[in-house]
Short mmCIF file of C-alpha atoms and ligand atoms in Angstrom, two decimals:
data_model
loop_
_atom_site.label_atom_id
_atom_site.label_comp_id
_atom_site.label_asym_id
_atom_site.label_seq_id
_atom_site.Cartn_x
_atom_site.Cartn_y
_atom_site.Cartn_z
CA MET A 1 99.36 -9.34 -39.41
CA ALA A 2 101.02 -7.80 -36.38
CA TYR A 3 99.43 -4.89 -34.78
CA ASN A 4 101.37 -1.70 -35.13
CA VAL A 5 99.86 1.19 -33.26
CA ASN A 6 101.16 3.74 -35.73
CA ASP A 7 100.36 2.16 -38.89
CA PHE A 8 96.56 2.25 -39.95
CA ASP A 9 94.43 3.69 -42.54
CA SER A 10 92.00 6.13 -40.86
CA LEU A 11 89.15 5.61 -43.30
CA ASP A 12 89.46 1.83 -42.99
CA VAL A 13 89.35 2.08 -39.19
CA ILE A 14 86.36 4.38 -39.37
CA ASN A 15 84.48 1.96 -41.72
CA SER A 16 85.42 -1.19 -39.63
CA ASP A 17 84.23 0.47 -36.67
CA ARG A 18 81.02 1.72 -38.24
CA ASP A 19 80.33 -1.77 -39.58
CA HIS A 20 81.25 -4.12 -36.78
CA VAL A 21 81.59 -2.34 -33.33
CA TRP A 22 78.70 -2.05 -31.05
CA HIS A 23 79.25 1.14 -28.98
CA HIS A 24 78.33 1.43 -25.31
CA LEU A 25 75.39 3.56 -24.38
CA THR A 26 74.81 4.42 -28.10
CA GLN A 27 71.96 4.49 -30.58
CA HIS A 28 73.72 3.78 -33.70
CA LYS A 29 71.01 4.88 -36.23
CA PRO A 30 72.43 8.43 -36.57
CA PHE A 31 75.98 7.07 -37.44
CA GLU A 32 74.92 4.45 -40.00
CA LYS A 33 76.42 6.43 -42.82
CA THR A 34 78.84 8.64 -41.07
CA GLY A 35 80.27 6.26 -38.40
CA SER A 36 81.21 7.48 -34.86
CA MET A 37 84.17 9.31 -33.58
CA VAL A 38 87.21 7.02 -33.32
CA ILE A 39 89.79 8.23 -30.84
CA VAL A 40 93.29 7.49 -32.04
CA LYS A 41 95.71 9.37 -29.67
CA GLY A 42 95.97 10.96 -26.22
CA GLU A 43 98.57 13.15 -24.78
CA GLY A 44 98.26 14.99 -21.41
CA VAL A 45 94.55 16.43 -21.25
CA LYS A 46 93.98 16.15 -25.10
CA VAL A 47 92.76 13.58 -27.44
CA TRP A 48 92.68 13.44 -31.32
CA ASP A 49 90.15 11.61 -33.56
CA ALA A 50 90.82 9.48 -36.70
CA LYS A 51 90.00 12.60 -38.85
CA GLY A 52 92.88 14.64 -37.03
CA ASN A 53 90.60 16.82 -34.83
CA GLU A 54 92.03 17.81 -31.52
CA TYR A 55 89.98 17.92 -28.32
CA LEU A 56 90.48 19.29 -24.77
CA ASP A 57 88.98 16.36 -22.65
CA ALA A 58 86.83 17.57 -19.74
CA VAL A 59 85.62 14.17 -18.64
CA SER A 60 88.75 11.98 -18.54
CA GLY A 61 88.01 9.49 -21.33
CA ALA A 62 84.29 10.05 -21.33
CA VAL A 63 83.53 8.35 -18.13
CA TRP A 64 85.85 10.10 -15.44
CA THR A 65 88.60 7.56 -15.58
CA VAL A 66 91.95 8.98 -16.75
CA ASN A 67 92.86 10.75 -13.58
CA VAL A 68 96.51 11.26 -14.37
CA GLY A 69 96.10 12.15 -17.97
CA TYR A 70 97.06 10.50 -21.23
CA GLY A 71 100.31 9.27 -22.68
CA ARG A 72 102.01 8.32 -19.35
CA THR A 73 104.96 6.40 -20.63
CA GLU A 74 106.05 5.50 -17.03
CA ILE A 75 102.78 3.64 -16.55
CA ALA A 76 103.00 1.84 -19.90
CA ASP A 77 106.71 0.83 -19.33
CA ALA A 78 105.76 -0.61 -15.81
CA VAL A 79 102.82 -2.73 -17.53
CA ARG A 80 105.17 -3.91 -20.36
CA ASP A 81 107.97 -5.05 -17.79
CA GLN A 82 105.31 -6.63 -15.69
CA LEU A 83 103.74 -8.59 -18.66
CA VAL A 84 106.92 -9.90 -20.07
CA THR A 85 108.07 -11.05 -16.54
CA MET A 86 104.69 -12.51 -15.31
CA ASN A 87 101.62 -11.70 -17.19
CA TYR A 88 99.18 -13.98 -15.41
CA PHE A 89 98.52 -16.39 -12.47
CA ALA A 90 95.18 -16.39 -10.70
CA GLN A 91 94.66 -14.52 -7.54
CA THR A 92 94.37 -17.80 -5.73
CA ALA A 93 98.21 -17.15 -5.43
CA GLY A 94 99.83 -13.87 -4.75
CA ASN A 95 101.90 -11.58 -7.14
CA VAL A 96 104.43 -8.77 -6.63
CA PRO A 97 102.42 -5.82 -7.91
CA ALA A 98 99.18 -6.81 -6.14
CA ALA A 99 100.94 -7.22 -2.85
CA GLN A 100 102.88 -3.97 -3.12
CA PHE A 101 99.75 -1.91 -4.38
CA SER A 102 97.52 -3.35 -1.64
CA LYS A 103 99.97 -2.13 0.99
CA GLN A 104 100.15 1.32 -0.59
CA LEU A 105 96.48 1.66 -0.96
CA ILE A 106 95.71 0.59 2.71
CA ASP A 107 98.26 3.19 3.74
CA LYS A 108 95.88 5.79 2.42
CA MET A 109 92.82 4.25 3.95
CA PRO A 110 93.09 4.36 7.78
CA GLY A 111 90.81 1.82 9.36
CA MET A 112 90.69 -0.40 6.17
CA SER A 113 92.67 -3.57 5.89
CA ARG A 114 92.00 -5.98 2.94
CA VAL A 115 91.94 -5.66 -0.86
CA TYR A 116 89.94 -8.02 -3.02
CA PHE A 117 90.76 -7.33 -6.78
CA SER A 118 88.54 -7.52 -9.83
CA ASN A 119 88.31 -5.78 -13.22
CA SER A 120 85.46 -3.14 -13.24
CA GLY A 121 83.45 -0.92 -10.94
CA SER A 122 80.39 -3.20 -11.45
CA GLU A 123 82.34 -6.34 -10.43
CA ALA A 124 83.72 -4.65 -7.39
CA ASN A 125 80.24 -3.79 -6.18
CA GLU A 126 79.16 -7.22 -6.91
CA LYS A 127 81.89 -8.75 -4.77
CA ALA A 128 80.81 -6.21 -2.03
CA PHE A 129 77.16 -7.48 -2.23
CA LYS A 130 78.31 -11.19 -2.11
CA ILE A 131 80.32 -10.36 0.93
CA VAL A 132 77.31 -8.73 2.62
CA ARG A 133 75.02 -11.63 1.64
CA GLN A 134 77.45 -14.27 2.84
CA ILE A 135 77.81 -12.41 6.18
CA ALA A 136 74.16 -12.44 6.43
CA HIS A 137 74.14 -16.21 6.17
CA LYS A 138 77.06 -16.81 8.26
CA LYS A 139 76.26 -14.47 11.21
CA TYR A 140 72.59 -13.74 10.96
CA GLY A 141 70.87 -17.00 9.97
CA GLY A 142 70.26 -15.61 6.42
CA LYS A 143 68.16 -12.75 7.54
CA LYS A 144 70.31 -9.74 6.99
CA THR A 145 70.38 -9.96 3.19
CA LYS A 146 68.77 -6.54 2.20
CA ILE A 147 71.02 -3.97 0.77
CA LEU A 148 69.86 -0.41 0.65
CA TYR A 149 70.78 1.96 -2.33
CA ARG A 150 69.89 5.66 -2.88
CA ASP A 151 67.79 7.23 -5.53
CA ARG A 152 69.98 8.78 -8.33
CA ASP A 153 73.10 6.60 -7.36
CA TYR A 154 74.47 4.36 -9.99
CA HIS A 155 76.44 1.22 -8.98
CA GLY A 156 76.96 -0.69 -12.36
CA THR A 157 75.86 -2.29 -15.44
CA THR A 158 75.32 -5.94 -14.22
CA ILE A 159 71.78 -7.12 -13.22
CA ALA A 160 72.60 -7.03 -9.51
CA THR A 161 74.34 -3.71 -9.65
CA LEU A 162 71.52 -2.26 -11.67
CA SER A 163 69.16 -3.70 -8.89
CA ALA A 164 71.05 -1.37 -6.70
CA THR A 165 70.79 1.59 -8.97
CA GLY A 166 68.42 4.56 -8.41
CA GLN A 167 68.28 5.59 -12.20
CA PHE A 168 65.17 4.65 -13.98
CA GLU A 169 66.42 5.07 -17.54
CA ARG A 170 69.40 2.80 -16.79
CA ARG A 171 67.18 0.14 -15.36
CA ASN A 172 64.21 0.33 -17.83
CA GLN A 173 63.69 -2.81 -19.82
CA TYR A 174 66.44 -4.94 -17.93
CA GLY A 175 64.15 -6.27 -15.23
CA PRO A 176 63.16 -8.29 -13.42
CA PHE A 177 65.74 -7.48 -10.80
CA VAL A 178 67.46 -9.14 -8.11
CA PRO A 179 65.25 -9.25 -4.97
CA ASP A 180 66.26 -7.55 -1.55
CA PHE A 181 67.62 -4.29 -2.92
CA VAL A 182 65.72 -1.47 -1.46
CA GLU A 183 65.75 2.21 -2.47
CA VAL A 184 66.18 5.18 -0.09
CA PRO A 185 65.40 8.82 -1.06
CA HIS A 186 68.07 11.09 -2.72
CA CYS A 187 69.81 13.88 -0.86
CA CYS A 188 69.98 16.57 -3.59
CA GLU A 189 69.33 19.78 -1.69
CA TYR A 190 68.68 21.78 -5.04
CA ARG A 191 65.73 19.22 -5.50
CA ALA A 192 64.80 18.82 -1.89
CA GLN A 193 61.57 16.90 -1.27
CA ALA A 194 58.58 18.72 -0.27
CA ASP A 195 58.45 16.99 3.12
CA ALA A 196 61.84 18.38 3.94
CA ALA A 197 60.65 22.08 3.79
CA GLY A 198 61.91 23.91 6.88
CA LYS A 199 63.97 21.12 8.14
CA ASP A 200 67.73 20.71 8.39
CA TYR A 201 67.99 18.95 5.03
CA GLY A 202 71.12 16.98 5.81
CA ILE A 203 69.60 15.34 8.89
CA TRP A 204 66.23 15.04 7.27
CA ALA A 205 67.60 13.21 4.38
CA ALA A 206 69.72 10.86 6.43
CA ASP A 207 66.78 10.05 8.66
CA GLN A 208 64.84 8.82 5.65
CA ILE A 209 67.24 6.01 5.71
CA GLU A 210 66.38 5.13 9.21
CA LYS A 211 62.82 5.12 8.30
CA VAL A 212 63.46 2.68 5.46
CA ILE A 213 65.54 0.38 7.73
CA LEU A 214 62.61 0.37 10.36
CA ALA A 215 59.95 -0.22 7.76
CA GLU A 216 61.94 -3.14 6.20
CA GLY A 217 62.98 -4.40 9.76
CA PRO A 218 66.45 -3.71 10.97
CA GLU A 219 66.94 -7.59 11.28
CA THR A 220 66.71 -7.85 7.50
CA VAL A 221 69.05 -4.96 6.47
CA GLY A 222 72.74 -6.11 5.99
CA ALA A 223 74.22 -3.06 4.15
CA ILE A 224 73.73 0.35 2.46
CA CYS A 225 75.71 1.15 -0.69
CA LEU A 226 76.14 4.88 -1.36
CA GLU A 227 78.38 7.04 -3.54
CA PRO A 228 80.11 9.60 -1.41
CA ILE A 229 79.19 12.25 -4.04
CA THR A 230 76.69 11.03 -6.55
CA ALA A 231 78.48 11.21 -9.95
CA GLY A 232 76.62 10.23 -12.97
CA GLY A 233 73.19 10.94 -11.16
CA GLY A 234 74.01 14.61 -11.56
CA VAL A 235 77.06 15.39 -9.26
CA ILE A 236 75.25 15.59 -5.86
CA GLU A 237 77.25 16.29 -2.65
CA PRO A 238 75.26 15.22 0.36
CA PRO A 239 74.46 18.20 2.57
CA ALA A 240 76.27 19.19 5.85
CA GLY A 241 75.28 16.79 8.52
CA TYR A 242 74.19 13.85 6.18
CA TRP A 243 77.20 11.66 6.55
CA PRO A 244 77.78 11.59 10.42
CA ARG A 245 74.07 10.89 10.81
CA VAL A 246 74.21 8.00 8.20
CA GLN A 247 77.22 6.46 9.97
CA GLU A 248 75.21 6.84 13.36
CA ILE A 249 72.20 5.04 11.83
CA CYS A 250 74.42 2.27 10.36
CA LYS A 251 75.85 1.55 13.80
CA LYS A 252 72.54 1.80 15.55
CA TYR A 253 71.19 -1.02 13.27
CA ASP A 254 74.32 -3.05 12.59
CA VAL A 255 74.26 -2.19 8.95
CA LEU A 256 77.49 -2.25 6.96
CA LEU A 257 78.46 0.95 5.30
CA HIS A 258 79.56 0.27 1.72
CA ILE A 259 80.95 3.48 0.05
CA ASP A 260 81.26 3.23 -3.89
CA GLU A 261 84.33 5.24 -4.74
CA VAL A 262 84.28 4.09 -8.31
CA VAL A 263 84.22 7.81 -9.50
CA CYS A 264 85.44 9.74 -6.55
CA GLY A 265 88.33 7.56 -5.57
CA LEU A 266 91.96 8.23 -6.27
CA GLY A 267 91.96 11.94 -5.98
CA ARG A 268 89.13 13.07 -8.08
CA THR A 269 87.54 15.33 -5.27
CA GLY A 270 90.78 16.62 -3.88
CA LYS A 271 91.35 13.70 -1.25
CA TRP A 272 92.25 10.16 -1.84
CA PHE A 273 88.74 9.16 -1.37
CA GLY A 274 85.52 11.06 -1.42
CA TYR A 275 84.37 9.71 1.94
CA GLN A 276 87.57 11.13 3.63
CA HIS A 277 85.87 14.72 3.37
CA PHE A 278 83.23 13.60 5.76
CA GLY A 279 84.90 12.13 8.66
CA ILE A 280 83.21 8.76 8.35
CA GLN A 281 84.63 5.21 8.65
CA PRO A 282 83.19 2.70 5.93
CA ASP A 283 83.15 -1.05 6.35
CA ILE A 284 83.55 -1.69 2.63
CA VAL A 285 84.84 0.62 -0.20
CA THR A 286 84.77 -0.15 -3.74
CA MET A 287 86.79 1.60 -6.50
CA ALA A 288 87.82 1.29 -10.23
CA LYS A 289 88.13 3.95 -12.89
CA GLY A 290 90.94 6.14 -11.49
CA VAL A 291 92.76 3.31 -9.73
CA ALA A 292 95.08 2.75 -12.90
CA SER A 293 93.49 5.76 -15.01
CA GLY A 294 92.57 3.34 -17.68
CA TYR A 295 96.15 1.98 -18.47
CA ALA A 296 94.85 -1.39 -17.42
CA ALA A 297 91.64 -2.89 -16.04
CA ILE A 298 91.55 -3.06 -12.26
CA SER A 299 89.00 -2.63 -9.55
CA CYS A 300 89.15 -3.18 -5.63
CA THR A 301 86.91 -4.13 -3.03
CA VAL A 302 88.47 -2.94 0.15
CA THR A 303 87.18 -4.05 3.62
CA THR A 304 87.94 -3.65 7.26
CA GLU A 305 89.74 -6.42 9.09
CA ALA A 306 86.43 -7.14 11.01
CA VAL A 307 84.67 -7.84 7.64
CA PHE A 308 87.61 -10.04 6.61
CA ASP A 309 87.72 -11.88 9.94
CA ALA A 310 84.02 -13.06 9.31
CA PHE A 311 85.25 -15.32 6.63
CA LYS A 312 87.92 -16.81 8.77
CA GLU A 313 85.51 -18.21 11.28
CA ASP A 314 85.18 -21.84 10.41
CA ASP A 315 81.50 -22.16 10.95
CA ASP A 316 81.60 -24.50 7.93
CA ALA A 317 85.23 -24.87 6.89
CA ARG A 318 84.28 -26.10 3.42
CA MET A 319 81.88 -23.17 2.68
CA GLY A 320 82.67 -20.50 5.26
CA TYR A 321 85.29 -18.59 3.28
CA PHE A 322 84.66 -16.32 0.40
CA ARG A 323 83.98 -18.62 -2.56
CA ASP A 324 84.52 -15.98 -5.21
CA ILE A 325 86.89 -15.80 -8.02
CA SER A 326 87.57 -13.20 -10.85
CA THR A 327 89.90 -14.82 -13.58
CA PHE A 328 91.64 -11.66 -14.42
CA GLY A 329 91.31 -9.81 -11.11
CA GLY A 330 94.54 -8.52 -9.73
CA CYS A 331 96.65 -9.96 -12.52
CA THR A 332 99.04 -8.37 -13.13
CA ALA A 333 98.96 -5.39 -15.29
CA GLY A 334 96.25 -3.70 -13.37
CA PRO A 335 98.19 -3.44 -10.00
CA ALA A 336 101.40 -2.71 -11.77
CA ALA A 337 99.61 0.28 -13.40
CA ALA A 338 97.99 1.30 -10.13
CA LEU A 339 101.34 1.37 -8.40
CA VAL A 340 102.72 3.94 -10.81
CA ASN A 341 99.49 5.91 -11.06
CA MET A 342 99.52 6.31 -7.39
CA GLU A 343 103.09 7.41 -7.38
CA ILE A 344 102.18 10.05 -10.06
CA ILE A 345 99.33 11.38 -8.01
CA GLU A 346 101.65 11.80 -5.02
CA ASN A 347 104.76 13.08 -6.80
CA GLU A 348 102.81 15.66 -8.88
CA SER A 349 100.67 16.79 -5.99
CA LEU A 350 97.48 16.06 -7.89
CA LEU A 351 95.12 16.08 -4.83
CA GLU A 352 96.10 19.47 -4.25
CA ASN A 353 95.78 20.47 -7.93
CA ALA A 354 92.29 18.82 -8.04
CA GLN A 355 91.36 21.08 -5.18
CA THR A 356 92.90 24.21 -6.65
CA GLN A 357 91.58 23.87 -10.26
CA GLY A 358 88.34 22.58 -8.89
CA ASP A 359 87.76 25.66 -6.75
CA TYR A 360 88.87 27.77 -9.84
CA LEU A 361 86.55 26.06 -12.09
CA LYS A 362 83.57 26.32 -9.78
CA ALA A 363 84.23 30.02 -9.36
CA LYS A 364 84.28 30.68 -13.12
CA LEU A 365 81.08 28.62 -13.44
CA GLN A 366 79.50 30.64 -10.79
CA ASP A 367 80.47 33.78 -12.98
CA LEU A 368 78.74 32.05 -15.88
CA LYS A 369 75.66 31.63 -13.73
CA THR A 370 75.38 35.48 -13.35
CA LYS A 371 75.31 35.56 -17.18
CA HIS A 372 73.21 32.51 -18.34
CA THR A 373 69.75 32.16 -16.56
CA LEU A 374 69.76 28.61 -18.00
CA ILE A 375 72.22 27.60 -15.16
CA GLY A 376 70.26 26.59 -12.03
CA ASP A 377 72.98 25.11 -9.84
CA VAL A 378 76.76 24.85 -9.89
CA ARG A 379 77.98 22.06 -7.37
CA GLY A 380 80.63 19.58 -6.73
CA LYS A 381 84.05 19.01 -4.99
CA GLY A 382 87.52 19.08 -6.54
CA LEU A 383 87.40 18.25 -10.10
CA LEU A 384 84.07 16.70 -10.02
CA VAL A 385 81.60 19.38 -11.00
CA GLY A 386 78.13 19.54 -12.16
CA LEU A 387 76.07 22.25 -13.76
CA GLU A 388 72.22 21.77 -13.55
CA LEU A 389 70.29 23.64 -16.23
CA VAL A 390 66.66 24.91 -15.77
CA MET A 391 64.08 26.60 -17.93
CA ASP A 392 63.79 29.15 -15.22
CA ARG A 393 65.25 29.58 -11.89
CA GLN A 394 61.90 30.09 -10.04
CA SER A 395 60.27 26.86 -11.12
CA LYS A 396 63.37 25.00 -11.54
CA THR A 397 61.76 23.09 -14.53
CA PRO A 398 64.59 21.02 -15.85
CA VAL A 399 65.65 21.72 -19.52
CA ASP A 400 65.06 18.97 -21.91
CA GLU A 401 67.84 16.50 -22.57
CA SER A 402 67.97 17.84 -26.15
CA VAL A 403 69.38 21.20 -24.76
CA ILE A 404 72.28 19.36 -22.93
CA VAL A 405 72.89 17.27 -26.12
CA ALA A 406 73.04 20.59 -28.06
CA ILE A 407 75.46 22.12 -25.58
CA ALA A 408 77.80 19.14 -25.59
CA GLY A 409 77.58 19.05 -29.52
CA HIS A 410 78.55 22.87 -29.51
CA CYS A 411 81.48 22.29 -27.20
CA MET A 412 82.68 19.19 -29.29
CA ALA A 413 82.58 21.35 -32.45
CA ASN A 414 84.76 23.88 -30.66
CA GLY A 415 87.13 21.18 -29.60
CA VAL A 416 86.04 20.29 -26.05
CA ILE A 417 84.59 17.16 -24.77
CA ILE A 418 82.17 17.58 -21.87
CA GLY A 419 79.90 15.05 -20.09
CA ARG A 420 76.26 14.90 -19.15
CA THR A 421 73.61 12.89 -17.34
CA ASN A 422 73.00 10.40 -19.99
CA ARG A 423 69.78 8.59 -20.09
CA SER A 424 69.67 8.40 -16.28
CA PHE A 425 66.20 9.74 -15.36
CA LYS A 426 63.29 10.67 -17.36
CA GLU A 427 63.08 14.33 -16.70
CA PHE A 428 66.45 14.95 -15.04
CA ASN A 429 68.96 14.41 -17.82
CA ASN A 430 69.55 18.14 -17.43
CA THR A 431 73.19 18.18 -15.87
CA ILE A 432 76.46 19.01 -17.39
CA CYS A 433 79.07 16.87 -15.85
CA LEU A 434 82.78 17.87 -15.73
CA ALA A 435 85.56 15.49 -14.48
CA PRO A 436 88.83 16.36 -16.19
CA ALA A 437 92.20 14.97 -15.47
CA LEU A 438 93.82 15.87 -12.08
CA THR A 439 96.60 17.61 -14.15
CA TYR A 440 94.31 20.30 -15.57
CA THR A 441 95.90 23.70 -15.57
CA LYS A 442 94.30 27.24 -15.18
CA GLU A 443 94.54 27.51 -18.99
CA ASN A 444 92.69 24.23 -19.48
CA VAL A 445 89.88 25.42 -17.15
CA ASP A 446 89.76 28.69 -19.00
CA GLN A 447 89.51 26.99 -22.39
CA LEU A 448 86.66 24.77 -20.94
CA VAL A 449 84.66 27.51 -19.48
CA THR A 450 84.93 29.69 -22.79
CA ALA A 451 83.62 26.63 -24.78
CA LEU A 452 80.66 26.19 -22.29
CA ASP A 453 79.89 30.01 -22.22
CA ASP A 454 79.71 30.06 -26.11
CA ALA A 455 77.69 26.86 -26.13
CA ILE A 456 75.16 27.92 -23.47
CA ALA A 457 74.80 31.30 -25.12
CA ASP A 458 74.14 29.84 -28.81
CA VAL A 459 71.76 27.24 -27.38
CA ALA A 460 69.81 29.89 -25.27
CA LYS A 461 69.68 32.15 -28.22
CA LYS A 462 68.18 29.30 -30.40
CA MET A 463 65.69 28.55 -27.69
CA ALA A 464 64.54 32.15 -27.47
CA GLU A 465 64.12 32.27 -31.26
CA GLU A 466 62.11 29.15 -31.17
CA THR A 467 59.77 30.36 -28.43
CA ARG A 468 59.43 33.69 -30.43
CA SER A 469 58.51 31.87 -33.73
CA ILE A 470 55.94 29.69 -31.94
CA ALA A 471 54.49 32.93 -30.33
C1 PLP B 501 79.57 5.22 -9.18
C2 PLP B 501 79.84 4.10 -10.01
N1 PLP B 501 79.96 2.84 -9.64
C3 PLP B 501 79.97 1.85 -10.41
C4 PLP B 501 80.18 2.01 -11.80
C5 PLP B 501 80.41 0.88 -12.63
O1 PLP B 501 81.72 0.85 -13.02
P1 PLP B 501 82.13 0.04 -14.39
O2 PLP B 501 81.59 0.65 -15.52
O3 PLP B 501 83.56 -0.03 -14.36
O4 PLP B 501 81.69 -1.44 -14.20
C6 PLP B 501 80.13 3.26 -12.30
C7 PLP B 501 80.46 3.64 -13.71
O5 PLP B 501 80.28 4.65 -14.24
C8 PLP B 501 80.04 4.39 -11.51
O6 PLP B 501 79.93 5.63 -11.94
#
């Protein structure tokens, strides 16, 4: 049976999905009878499910990926042409789209030099960890193997990347973890640690990294891996002063700075990369989701020439190079899609649009904050925006995860898909996450904010009724 994208029986698909597909991050019990939502079509910033319902997508494919929106025939055409011309040959050799995309990408990343391809954000981060560990063996007698990560950051789903993840609920039950990954404190000013009271928070939070390095021994710490703006951990932009101080600390202790741009990369925050807002120069940058906006699987681990050079030194010519491979990495649909994706971002001025619509969205959410006391904090950059909900603004007691689930359900019933911190922390699954396509218009923002307004009003009303009935 040949597959025909336009020829299927909706009920049959829903039933096959219900009976055979194991969904990601999903407790299946509630869907045993009904089945889950099956998405059958996307166009621009809208998607449709198998039952014919239309949705405005405010999280770019649920996990902040489809930066240039759905239905881009120019990307699909490039991928098709590439596949019929040359679908696969391992990255032990070169190929046309990988070479061309690498050049284009490096043009956008002054100070960076080399691109190593793989297929997912987790894999890109794993490659970075392997690079750091191998440098520790090559240059530092096997000592600088420790990799620091930050409380609340997420770096992936494999055991090593979970070992580098500061989210309890994502890690829970998957240990034991890989040794030599060490956590540093978060830098969420809204939830500033008690010790930081009265201090310049950006500097204080960065200095906690120095404390950890000193406690571990600088001779043992090879790298620190950080999201430029924490995404799934609740949309946390580090406060002013944080990044330059982090860079200073890294230089002081010869610690490589690895920035995880899996969410922020490719325009999401209004610049090509999130770190470019903060005037810092990383040693390693990883990226995935928006690189090809989900039209093909691709991720990149980008390094400076200095990092790359370490692997050319023939300390042991048989073993000294980077002995890593990823069967599908860089071959060939991914870079072909990425080339056109990047061209679209440039031609349609999507960096500027992300900034403009992001500012508009945040302003409208600040208006909502004056109306709904459940909203404790509105934050983010470009089209990466978070709304942290609290029981009351004085105590900042987080709302229960069920409140966020109810708001997301209400929005969905009104045709808008929003995101949320999803089983990340025990008490802090209280943030609504918004990361729409960079093509969003003012009208899209208005529809999204109206849906949020209705949902928060409805849920707040129900919470008040419940409180009254208990009293
Ligand atoms: C910051 C960050 N890094 C890494 C990953 C892992 O990427 P992937 O799911 O493609 O492996 C994610 C996924 O959400 C992420 O948000």
